[in-house]
XYZ file of C-alpha atoms in Angstrom:
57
model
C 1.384 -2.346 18.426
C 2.176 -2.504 14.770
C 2.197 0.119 11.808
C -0.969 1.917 11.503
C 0.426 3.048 8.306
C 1.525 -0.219 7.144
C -1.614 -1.450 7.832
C -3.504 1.326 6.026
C -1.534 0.936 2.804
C -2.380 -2.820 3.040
C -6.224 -1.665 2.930
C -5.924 0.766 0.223
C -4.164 -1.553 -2.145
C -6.713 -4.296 -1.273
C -9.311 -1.671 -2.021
C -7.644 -0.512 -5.156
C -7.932 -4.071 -6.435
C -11.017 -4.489 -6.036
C -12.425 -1.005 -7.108
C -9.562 -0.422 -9.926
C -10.505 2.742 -10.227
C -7.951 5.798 -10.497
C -8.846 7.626 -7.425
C -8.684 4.325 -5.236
C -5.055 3.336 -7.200
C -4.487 6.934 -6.347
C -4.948 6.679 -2.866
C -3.272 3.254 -2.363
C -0.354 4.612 -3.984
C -0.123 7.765 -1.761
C -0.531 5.119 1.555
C 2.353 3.416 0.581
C 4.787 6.345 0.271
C 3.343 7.291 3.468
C 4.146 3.454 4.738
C 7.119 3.650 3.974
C 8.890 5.884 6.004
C 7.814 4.236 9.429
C 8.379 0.811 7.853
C 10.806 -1.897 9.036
C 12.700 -4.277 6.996
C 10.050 -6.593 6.629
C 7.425 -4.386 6.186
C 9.186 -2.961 3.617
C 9.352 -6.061 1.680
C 5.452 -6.552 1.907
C 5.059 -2.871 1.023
C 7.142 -3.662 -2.162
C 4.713 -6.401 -3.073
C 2.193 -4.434 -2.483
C 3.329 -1.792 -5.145
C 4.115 -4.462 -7.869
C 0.361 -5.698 -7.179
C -0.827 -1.932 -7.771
C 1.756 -1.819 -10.886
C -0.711 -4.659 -12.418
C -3.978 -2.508 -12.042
């Protein structure tokens, strides 16, 4: 069973993306703190990507 918080953040960034909208950025930002405390190494690294995609919005 993997991260369910991993997996969340994943969705919200994807979502902020798409919407680009400050509430969704918003929320995708708050998902990854929350990610990141759970996270392994690797997910970390993804999670990391994920926030320098969300940087670009």
């Amino acid at each position: 069973m993997g991260n369910p918080l991993f997996q969340q953040a994943k969705e919200a960034v994807a979502k902020a993306k798409e919407e680009k909208t400050e509430r969704a950025i918003a929320v995708a930002k708050n998902a990854l703190s929350s990610a990141f405390a759970n996270a392994n190494d690797a997910e970390r690294r993804q999670l990391h990507d994920l926030q320098d995609e969300l940087d670009t919005l």
